[in-house]
mmCIF file of N, CA, C and O in Angstrom:
data_model
loop_
_atom_site.group_PDB
_atom_site.id
_atom_site.type_symbol
_atom_site.label_atom_id
_atom_site.label_comp_id
_atom_site.label_asym_id
_atom_site.label_seq_id
_atom_site.Cartn_x
_atom_site.Cartn_y
_atom_site.Cartn_z
ATOM 1 N N LEU A 387 -8.757 -1.950 -16.271
ATOM 2 C CA LEU A 387 -8.901 -1.670 -14.851
ATOM 3 C C LEU A 387 -8.847 -0.168 -14.593
ATOM 4 O O LEU A 387 -8.053 0.526 -15.209
ATOM 5 N N ASP A 388 -9.670 0.295 -13.665
ATOM 6 C CA ASP A 388 -9.536 1.689 -13.280
ATOM 7 C C ASP A 388 -8.427 1.801 -12.235
ATOM 8 O O ASP A 388 -7.882 0.802 -11.770
ATOM 9 N N LEU A 389 -8.080 3.024 -11.879
ATOM 10 C CA LEU A 389 -6.956 3.257 -10.974
ATOM 11 C C LEU A 389 -7.137 2.551 -9.640
ATOM 12 O O LEU A 389 -6.230 1.894 -9.141
ATOM 13 N N ARG A 390 -8.325 2.661 -9.052
ATOM 14 C CA ARG A 390 -8.588 2.017 -7.761
ATOM 15 C C ARG A 390 -8.404 0.502 -7.860
ATOM 16 O O ARG A 390 -7.773 -0.110 -7.003
ATOM 17 N N GLU A 391 -8.955 -0.110 -8.898
ATOM 18 C CA GLU A 391 -8.828 -1.558 -9.073
ATOM 19 C C GLU A 391 -7.371 -1.974 -9.249
ATOM 20 O O GLU A 391 -6.949 -2.999 -8.742
ATOM 21 N N GLU A 392 -6.619 -1.163 -9.972
ATOM 22 C CA GLU A 392 -5.210 -1.478 -10.189
ATOM 23 C C GLU A 392 -4.419 -1.404 -8.880
ATOM 24 O O GLU A 392 -3.599 -2.271 -8.581
ATOM 25 N N ILE A 393 -4.699 -0.371 -8.073
ATOM 26 C CA ILE A 393 -4.026 -0.250 -6.785
ATOM 27 C C ILE A 393 -4.411 -1.419 -5.876
ATOM 28 O O ILE A 393 -3.552 -2.016 -5.233
ATOM 29 N N GLU A 394 -5.702 -1.763 -5.844
ATOM 30 C CA GLU A 394 -6.146 -2.901 -5.033
ATOM 31 C C GLU A 394 -5.462 -4.189 -5.479
ATOM 32 O O GLU A 394 -5.033 -4.996 -4.654
ATOM 33 N N PHE A 395 -5.358 -4.386 -6.785
ATOM 34 C CA PHE A 395 -4.706 -5.571 -7.329
ATOM 35 C C PHE A 395 -3.263 -5.666 -6.834
ATOM 36 O O PHE A 395 -2.796 -6.724 -6.413
ATOM 37 N N LEU A 396 -2.561 -4.539 -6.865
ATOM 38 C CA LEU A 396 -1.170 -4.528 -6.429
ATOM 39 C C LEU A 396 -1.052 -4.732 -4.919
ATOM 40 O O LEU A 396 -0.180 -5.472 -4.456
ATOM 41 N N ILE A 397 -1.933 -4.105 -4.156
ATOM 42 C CA ILE A 397 -1.908 -4.273 -2.704
ATOM 43 C C ILE A 397 -2.141 -5.732 -2.330
ATOM 44 O O ILE A 397 -1.517 -6.261 -1.409
ATOM 45 N N GLU A 398 -3.012 -6.401 -3.043
ATOM 46 C CA GLU A 398 -3.307 -7.808 -2.763
ATOM 47 C C GLU A 398 -2.105 -8.724 -2.989
ATOM 48 O O GLU A 398 -2.092 -9.853 -2.513
ATOM 49 N N ARG A 399 -1.084 -8.249 -3.660
ATOM 50 C CA ARG A 399 0.123 -9.041 -3.885
ATOM 51 C C ARG A 399 0.990 -9.122 -2.624
ATOM 52 O O ARG A 399 1.878 -9.945 -2.533
ATOM 53 N N VAL A 400 0.744 -8.238 -1.656
ATOM 54 C CA VAL A 400 1.513 -8.227 -0.408
ATOM 55 C C VAL A 400 1.047 -9.399 0.456
ATOM 56 O O VAL A 400 -0.145 -9.535 0.734
ATOM 57 N N GLU A 401 1.969 -10.245 0.878
ATOM 58 C CA GLU A 401 1.621 -11.457 1.619
ATOM 59 C C GLU A 401 1.143 -11.180 3.040
ATOM 60 O O GLU A 401 0.212 -11.827 3.517
ATOM 61 N N ASP A 402 1.769 -10.243 3.733
ATOM 62 C CA ASP A 402 1.443 -9.963 5.129
ATOM 63 C C ASP A 402 0.107 -9.210 5.211
ATOM 64 O O ASP A 402 -0.030 -8.107 4.685
ATOM 65 N N ALA A 403 -0.867 -9.803 5.906
ATOM 66 C CA ALA A 403 -2.214 -9.239 5.976
ATOM 67 C C ALA A 403 -2.236 -7.852 6.632
ATOM 68 O O ALA A 403 -2.977 -6.971 6.191
ATOM 69 N N ARG A 404 -1.425 -7.648 7.649
ATOM 70 C CA ARG A 404 -1.412 -6.354 8.330
ATOM 71 C C ARG A 404 -0.838 -5.266 7.431
ATOM 72 O O ARG A 404 -1.344 -4.142 7.399
ATOM 73 N N LEU A 405 0.189 -5.599 6.666
ATOM 74 C CA LEU A 405 0.762 -4.634 5.735
ATOM 75 C C LEU A 405 -0.215 -4.322 4.609
ATOM 76 O O LEU A 405 -0.339 -3.166 4.181
ATOM 77 N N ARG A 406 -0.917 -5.343 4.142
ATOM 78 C CA ARG A 406 -1.951 -5.124 3.122
ATOM 79 C C ARG A 406 -3.019 -4.169 3.647
ATOM 80 O O ARG A 406 -3.451 -3.257 2.948
ATOM 81 N N LEU A 407 -3.443 -4.403 4.882
ATOM 82 C CA LEU A 407 -4.475 -3.571 5.481
ATOM 83 C C LEU A 407 -4.006 -2.120 5.606
ATOM 84 O O LEU A 407 -4.749 -1.184 5.302
ATOM 85 N N LEU A 408 -2.771 -1.931 6.025
ATOM 86 C CA LEU A 408 -2.217 -0.585 6.129
ATOM 87 C C LEU A 408 -2.262 0.116 4.769
ATOM 88 O O LEU A 408 -2.700 1.264 4.668
ATOM 89 N N LEU A 409 -1.816 -0.565 3.716
ATOM 90 C CA LEU A 409 -1.832 0.022 2.375
ATOM 91 C C LEU A 409 -3.257 0.328 1.928
ATOM 92 O O LEU A 409 -3.520 1.365 1.309
ATOM 93 N N TYR A 410 -4.173 -0.564 2.248
ATOM 94 C CA TYR A 410 -5.569 -0.345 1.883
ATOM 95 C C TYR A 410 -6.112 0.887 2.608
ATOM 96 O O TYR A 410 -6.740 1.757 1.992
ATOM 97 N N TYR A 411 -5.862 0.983 3.910
ATOM 98 C CA TYR A 411 -6.314 2.152 4.675
ATOM 99 C C TYR A 411 -5.761 3.449 4.085
ATOM 100 O O TYR A 411 -6.472 4.439 3.961
ATOM 101 N N ARG A 412 -4.490 3.439 3.749
ATOM 102 C CA ARG A 412 -3.832 4.671 3.294
ATOM 103 C C ARG A 412 -4.202 5.041 1.862
ATOM 104 O O ARG A 412 -4.502 6.193 1.568
ATOM 105 N N TYR A 413 -4.146 4.073 0.952
ATOM 106 C CA TYR A 413 -4.257 4.383 -0.470
ATOM 107 C C TYR A 413 -5.628 4.117 -1.078
ATOM 108 O O TYR A 413 -5.898 4.588 -2.178
ATOM 109 N N ILE A 414 -6.497 3.400 -0.392
ATOM 110 C CA ILE A 414 -7.857 3.192 -0.884
ATOM 111 C C ILE A 414 -8.845 3.992 -0.040
ATOM 112 O O ILE A 414 -9.672 4.724 -0.565
ATOM 113 N N ASP A 415 -8.744 3.860 1.287
ATOM 114 C CA ASP A 415 -9.654 4.590 2.177
ATOM 115 C C ASP A 415 -9.202 6.020 2.451
ATOM 116 O O ASP A 415 -9.970 6.814 2.997
ATOM 117 N N CYS A 416 -7.961 6.345 2.112
ATOM 118 C CA CYS A 416 -7.411 7.696 2.282
ATOM 119 C C CYS A 416 -7.411 8.149 3.738
ATOM 120 O O CYS A 416 -7.632 9.333 4.038
ATOM 121 N N LEU A 417 -7.148 7.228 4.654
ATOM 122 C CA LEU A 417 -7.141 7.566 6.072
ATOM 123 C C LEU A 417 -5.855 8.281 6.460
ATOM 124 O O LEU A 417 -4.792 8.006 5.904
ATOM 125 N N PRO A 418 -5.933 9.171 7.452
ATOM 126 C CA PRO A 418 -4.718 9.809 7.969
ATOM 127 C C PRO A 418 -3.912 8.819 8.807
ATOM 128 O O PRO A 418 -4.446 7.807 9.294
ATOM 129 N N TRP A 419 -2.625 9.105 8.981
ATOM 130 C CA TRP A 419 -1.733 8.191 9.703
ATOM 131 C C TRP A 419 -2.244 7.870 11.103
ATOM 132 O O TRP A 419 -2.153 6.737 11.563
ATOM 133 N N GLU A 420 -2.761 8.868 11.800
ATOM 134 C CA GLU A 420 -3.220 8.660 13.173
ATOM 135 C C GLU A 420 -4.351 7.631 13.233
ATOM 136 O O GLU A 420 -4.385 6.775 14.113
ATOM 137 N N GLU A 421 -5.270 7.715 12.294
ATOM 138 C CA GLU A 421 -6.394 6.774 12.261
ATOM 139 C C GLU A 421 -5.929 5.374 11.866
ATOM 140 O O GLU A 421 -6.423 4.372 12.385
ATOM 141 N N ILE A 422 -4.964 5.314 10.966
ATOM 142 C CA ILE A 422 -4.405 4.014 10.581
ATOM 143 C C ILE A 422 -3.750 3.360 11.790
ATOM 144 O O ILE A 422 -3.963 2.171 12.057
ATOM 145 N N ALA A 423 -2.963 4.128 12.533
ATOM 146 C CA ALA A 423 -2.306 3.602 13.732
ATOM 147 C C ALA A 423 -3.344 3.083 14.722
ATOM 148 O O ALA A 423 -3.192 1.991 15.285
ATOM 149 N N GLU A 424 -4.403 3.842 14.915
ATOM 150 C CA GLU A 424 -5.467 3.432 15.834
ATOM 151 C C GLU A 424 -6.136 2.145 15.351
ATOM 152 O O GLU A 424 -6.348 1.212 16.128
ATOM 153 N N ASN A 425 -6.459 2.071 14.067
ATOM 154 C CA ASN A 425 -7.107 0.876 13.509
ATOM 155 C C ASN A 425 -6.227 -0.365 13.620
ATOM 156 O O ASN A 425 -6.728 -1.470 13.836
ATOM 157 N N LEU A 426 -4.911 -0.168 13.457
ATOM 158 C CA LEU A 426 -3.978 -1.303 13.531
ATOM 159 C C LEU A 426 -3.521 -1.578 14.959
ATOM 160 O O LEU A 426 -2.788 -2.539 15.197
ATOM 161 N N GLU A 427 -3.942 -0.692 15.880
ATOM 162 C CA GLU A 427 -3.573 -0.809 17.290
ATOM 163 C C GLU A 427 -2.059 -0.796 17.493
ATOM 164 O O GLU A 427 -1.483 -1.653 18.164
ATOM 165 N N VAL A 428 -1.431 0.211 16.857
ATOM 166 C CA VAL A 428 0.013 0.428 17.010
ATOM 167 C C VAL A 428 0.246 1.887 17.362
ATOM 168 O O VAL A 428 -0.621 2.736 17.142
ATOM 169 N N ALA A 429 1.426 2.179 17.899
ATOM 170 C CA ALA A 429 1.804 3.554 18.191
ATOM 171 C C ALA A 429 1.922 4.333 16.885
ATOM 172 O O ALA A 429 2.254 3.766 15.839
ATOM 173 N N SER A 430 1.662 5.628 16.963
ATOM 174 C CA SER A 430 1.724 6.467 15.762
ATOM 175 C C SER A 430 3.061 6.351 15.043
ATOM 176 O O SER A 430 3.114 6.277 13.824
ATOM 177 N N ARG A 431 4.158 6.320 15.814
ATOM 178 C CA ARG A 431 5.477 6.233 15.167
ATOM 179 C C ARG A 431 5.696 4.869 14.507
ATOM 180 O O ARG A 431 6.439 4.751 13.540
ATOM 181 N N SER A 432 5.045 3.834 15.002
ATOM 182 C CA SER A 432 5.205 2.494 14.436
ATOM 183 C C SER A 432 4.551 2.363 13.066
ATOM 184 O O SER A 432 4.988 1.566 12.239
ATOM 185 N N VAL A 433 3.514 3.145 12.829
ATOM 186 C CA VAL A 433 2.806 3.030 11.562
ATOM 187 C C VAL A 433 3.722 3.404 10.395
ATOM 188 O O VAL A 433 3.613 2.834 9.310
ATOM 189 N N PHE A 434 4.664 4.313 10.617
ATOM 190 C CA PHE A 434 5.584 4.704 9.541
ATOM 191 C C PHE A 434 6.568 3.575 9.223
ATOM 192 O O PHE A 434 6.913 3.351 8.058
ATOM 193 N N ARG A 435 7.021 2.876 10.242
ATOM 194 C CA ARG A 435 7.904 1.716 10.005
ATOM 195 C C ARG A 435 7.152 0.613 9.266
ATOM 196 O O ARG A 435 7.692 -0.004 8.344
ATOM 197 N N LEU A 436 5.900 0.383 9.673
ATOM 198 C CA LEU A 436 5.089 -0.618 8.980
ATOM 199 C C LEU A 436 4.846 -0.214 7.529
ATOM 200 O O LEU A 436 4.869 -1.051 6.631
ATOM 201 N N HIS A 437 4.625 1.074 7.299
ATOM 202 C CA HIS A 437 4.413 1.557 5.938
ATOM 203 C C HIS A 437 5.653 1.312 5.075
ATOM 204 O O HIS A 437 5.541 0.870 3.927
ATOM 205 N N ALA A 438 6.828 1.569 5.633
ATOM 206 C CA ALA A 438 8.069 1.314 4.893
ATOM 207 C C ALA A 438 8.185 -0.169 4.550
ATOM 208 O O ALA A 438 8.573 -0.525 3.430
ATOM 209 N N ARG A 439 7.844 -1.037 5.505
ATOM 210 C CA ARG A 439 7.867 -2.489 5.241
ATOM 211 C C ARG A 439 6.859 -2.861 4.166
ATOM 212 O O ARG A 439 7.126 -3.711 3.310
ATOM 213 N N ALA A 440 5.688 -2.229 4.191
ATOM 214 C CA ALA A 440 4.664 -2.513 3.192
ATOM 215 C C ALA A 440 5.133 -2.105 1.796
ATOM 216 O O ALA A 440 4.934 -2.849 0.828
ATOM 217 N N LEU A 441 5.777 -0.945 1.703
ATOM 218 C CA LEU A 441 6.295 -0.520 0.400
ATOM 219 C C LEU A 441 7.413 -1.440 -0.074
ATOM 220 O O LEU A 441 7.515 -1.746 -1.264
ATOM 221 N N ASP A 442 8.252 -1.897 0.850
ATOM 222 C CA ASP A 442 9.288 -2.875 0.488
ATOM 223 C C ASP A 442 8.648 -4.156 -0.037
ATOM 224 O O ASP A 442 9.135 -4.750 -0.999
ATOM 225 N N ALA A 443 7.569 -4.582 0.593
ATOM 226 C CA ALA A 443 6.870 -5.786 0.139
ATOM 227 C C ALA A 443 6.324 -5.595 -1.268
ATOM 228 O O ALA A 443 6.384 -6.510 -2.095
ATOM 229 N N LEU A 444 5.822 -4.406 -1.567
ATOM 230 C CA LEU A 444 5.364 -4.122 -2.928
ATOM 231 C C LEU A 444 6.531 -4.152 -3.905
ATOM 232 O O LEU A 444 6.416 -4.670 -5.008
ATOM 233 N N ASN A 445 7.650 -3.585 -3.493
ATOM 234 C CA ASN A 445 8.833 -3.574 -4.354
ATOM 235 C C ASN A 445 9.327 -4.975 -4.653
ATOM 236 O O ASN A 445 9.941 -5.209 -5.689
ATOM 237 N N ASN A 446 9.066 -5.909 -3.752
ATOM 238 C CA ASN A 446 9.530 -7.282 -3.925
ATOM 239 C C ASN A 446 8.506 -8.179 -4.607
ATOM 240 O O ASN A 446 8.750 -9.358 -4.786
ATOM 241 N N SER A 447 7.356 -7.621 -5.004
ATOM 242 C CA SER A 447 6.383 -8.435 -5.720
ATOM 243 C C SER A 447 6.747 -8.474 -7.200
ATOM 244 O O SER A 447 7.719 -7.862 -7.623
ATOM 245 N N SER A 448 5.998 -9.192 -7.999
ATOM 246 C CA SER A 448 6.452 -9.494 -9.360
ATOM 247 C C SER A 448 5.616 -8.828 -10.450
ATOM 248 O O SER A 448 4.959 -9.493 -11.230
ATOM 249 N N TYR A 449 5.645 -7.512 -10.500
ATOM 250 C CA TYR A 449 4.940 -6.771 -11.540
ATOM 251 C C TYR A 449 5.809 -5.644 -12.076
ATOM 252 O O TYR A 449 7.005 -5.681 -11.927
ATOM 253 N N THR A 450 5.255 -4.630 -12.694
ATOM 254 C CA THR A 450 6.034 -3.551 -13.307
ATOM 255 C C THR A 450 5.948 -2.252 -12.514
ATOM 256 O O THR A 450 5.172 -2.155 -11.593
ATOM 257 N N GLU A 451 6.744 -1.266 -12.868
ATOM 258 C CA GLU A 451 6.744 0.003 -12.138
ATOM 259 C C GLU A 451 5.455 0.784 -12.411
ATOM 260 O O GLU A 451 4.998 0.876 -13.533
ATOM 261 N N HIS A 452 4.893 1.320 -11.354
ATOM 262 C CA HIS A 452 3.680 2.130 -11.461
ATOM 263 C C HIS A 452 3.821 3.351 -10.572
ATOM 264 O O HIS A 452 4.466 3.295 -9.540
ATOM 265 N N MET A 453 3.193 4.411 -10.974
ATOM 266 C CA MET A 453 3.102 5.588 -10.123
ATOM 267 C C MET A 453 1.642 6.032 -10.175
ATOM 268 O O MET A 453 1.071 6.157 -11.249
ATOM 269 N N PHE A 454 1.044 6.195 -9.020
ATOM 270 C CA PHE A 454 -0.360 6.558 -8.946
ATOM 271 C C PHE A 454 -0.536 7.833 -8.147
ATOM 272 O O PHE A 454 0.207 8.095 -7.223
ATOM 273 N N ASP A 455 -1.554 8.575 -8.470
ATOM 274 C CA ASP A 455 -1.991 9.687 -7.647
ATOM 275 C C ASP A 455 -3.438 9.380 -7.292
ATOM 276 O O ASP A 455 -4.317 9.450 -8.128
ATOM 277 N N TYR A 456 -3.665 8.972 -6.066
ATOM 278 C CA TYR A 456 -4.991 8.569 -5.614
ATOM 279 C C TYR A 456 -5.159 9.171 -4.235
ATOM 280 O O TYR A 456 -4.238 9.150 -3.438
ATOM 281 N N CYS A 457 -6.306 9.702 -3.932
ATOM 282 C CA CYS A 457 -6.554 10.399 -2.659
ATOM 283 C C CYS A 457 -5.606 11.581 -2.511
ATOM 284 O O CYS A 457 -5.273 11.987 -1.395
ATOM 285 N N GLY A 458 -5.077 12.097 -3.616
ATOM 286 C CA GLY A 458 -4.156 13.221 -3.545
ATOM 287 C C GLY A 458 -2.784 12.831 -3.051
ATOM 288 O O GLY A 458 -1.982 13.667 -2.681
ATOM 289 N N ARG A 459 -2.475 11.540 -3.030
ATOM 290 C CA ARG A 459 -1.182 11.067 -2.532
ATOM 291 C C ARG A 459 -0.412 10.381 -3.657
ATOM 292 O O ARG A 459 -0.987 9.749 -4.524
ATOM 293 N N LEU A 460 0.883 10.490 -3.590
ATOM 294 C CA LEU A 460 1.734 9.807 -4.545
ATOM 295 C C LEU A 460 1.943 8.381 -4.078
ATOM 296 O O LEU A 460 2.305 8.133 -2.938
ATOM 297 N N PHE A 461 1.688 7.432 -4.944
ATOM 298 C CA PHE A 461 1.831 6.014 -4.636
ATOM 299 C C PHE A 461 2.753 5.444 -5.699
ATOM 300 O O PHE A 461 2.363 5.293 -6.842
ATOM 301 N N LYS A 462 3.989 5.205 -5.345
ATOM 302 C CA LYS A 462 4.964 4.745 -6.322
ATOM 303 C C LYS A 462 5.513 3.409 -5.887
ATOM 304 O O LYS A 462 5.915 3.232 -4.746
ATOM 305 N N ILE A 463 5.515 2.468 -6.817
ATOM 306 C CA ILE A 463 6.112 1.167 -6.539
ATOM 307 C C ILE A 463 6.935 0.735 -7.744
ATOM 308 O O ILE A 463 6.654 1.115 -8.874
ATOM 309 N N HIS A 464 7.932 -0.034 -7.486
ATOM 310 C CA HIS A 464 8.782 -0.581 -8.542
ATOM 311 C C HIS A 464 8.612 -2.098 -8.508
ATOM 312 O O HIS A 464 8.888 -2.727 -7.502
ATOM 313 N N ILE A 465 8.170 -2.636 -9.611
ATOM 314 C CA ILE A 465 7.884 -4.055 -9.655
ATOM 315 C C ILE A 465 8.476 -4.618 -10.951
ATOM 316 O O ILE A 465 8.531 -3.933 -11.962
ATOM 317 N N VAL A 466 8.870 -5.848 -10.934
ATOM 318 C CA VAL A 466 9.455 -6.499 -12.105
ATOM 319 C C VAL A 466 8.405 -7.382 -12.768
ATOM 320 O O VAL A 466 7.689 -8.110 -12.100
ATOM 321 N N VAL A 467 8.336 -7.319 -14.093
ATOM 322 C CA VAL A 467 7.373 -8.125 -14.836
ATOM 323 C C VAL A 467 7.985 -9.468 -15.187
ATOM 324 O O VAL A 467 9.119 -9.541 -15.670
ATOM 325 N N TYR A 468 7.248 -10.551 -14.937
ATOM 326 C CA TYR A 468 7.674 -11.896 -15.322
ATOM 327 C C TYR A 468 6.720 -12.416 -16.372
ATOM 328 O O TYR A 468 5.522 -12.394 -16.202
ATOM 329 N N PHE A 469 7.254 -12.879 -17.514
ATOM 330 C CA PHE A 469 6.431 -13.443 -18.572
ATOM 331 C C PHE A 469 6.710 -14.910 -18.725
ATOM 332 O O PHE A 469 7.740 -15.418 -18.536
#
């Protein structure tokens, strides 16, 4: 998998569709926070709370730790591997 595919794969593990969309906008489309807030129809300050929830959702999924640099942004998640 290339980096983009790997990030998409991990984002798809998030159950909440709105949180998935936020992660996709930020880490795949490389949108600025203001545009993400507008697309999600939330206040600018709310997008940061949603982002924190989205990262928590990634942390609670069942894979391994990854750190990515995509769109010039650091994307770090901690995931547990189940075999």
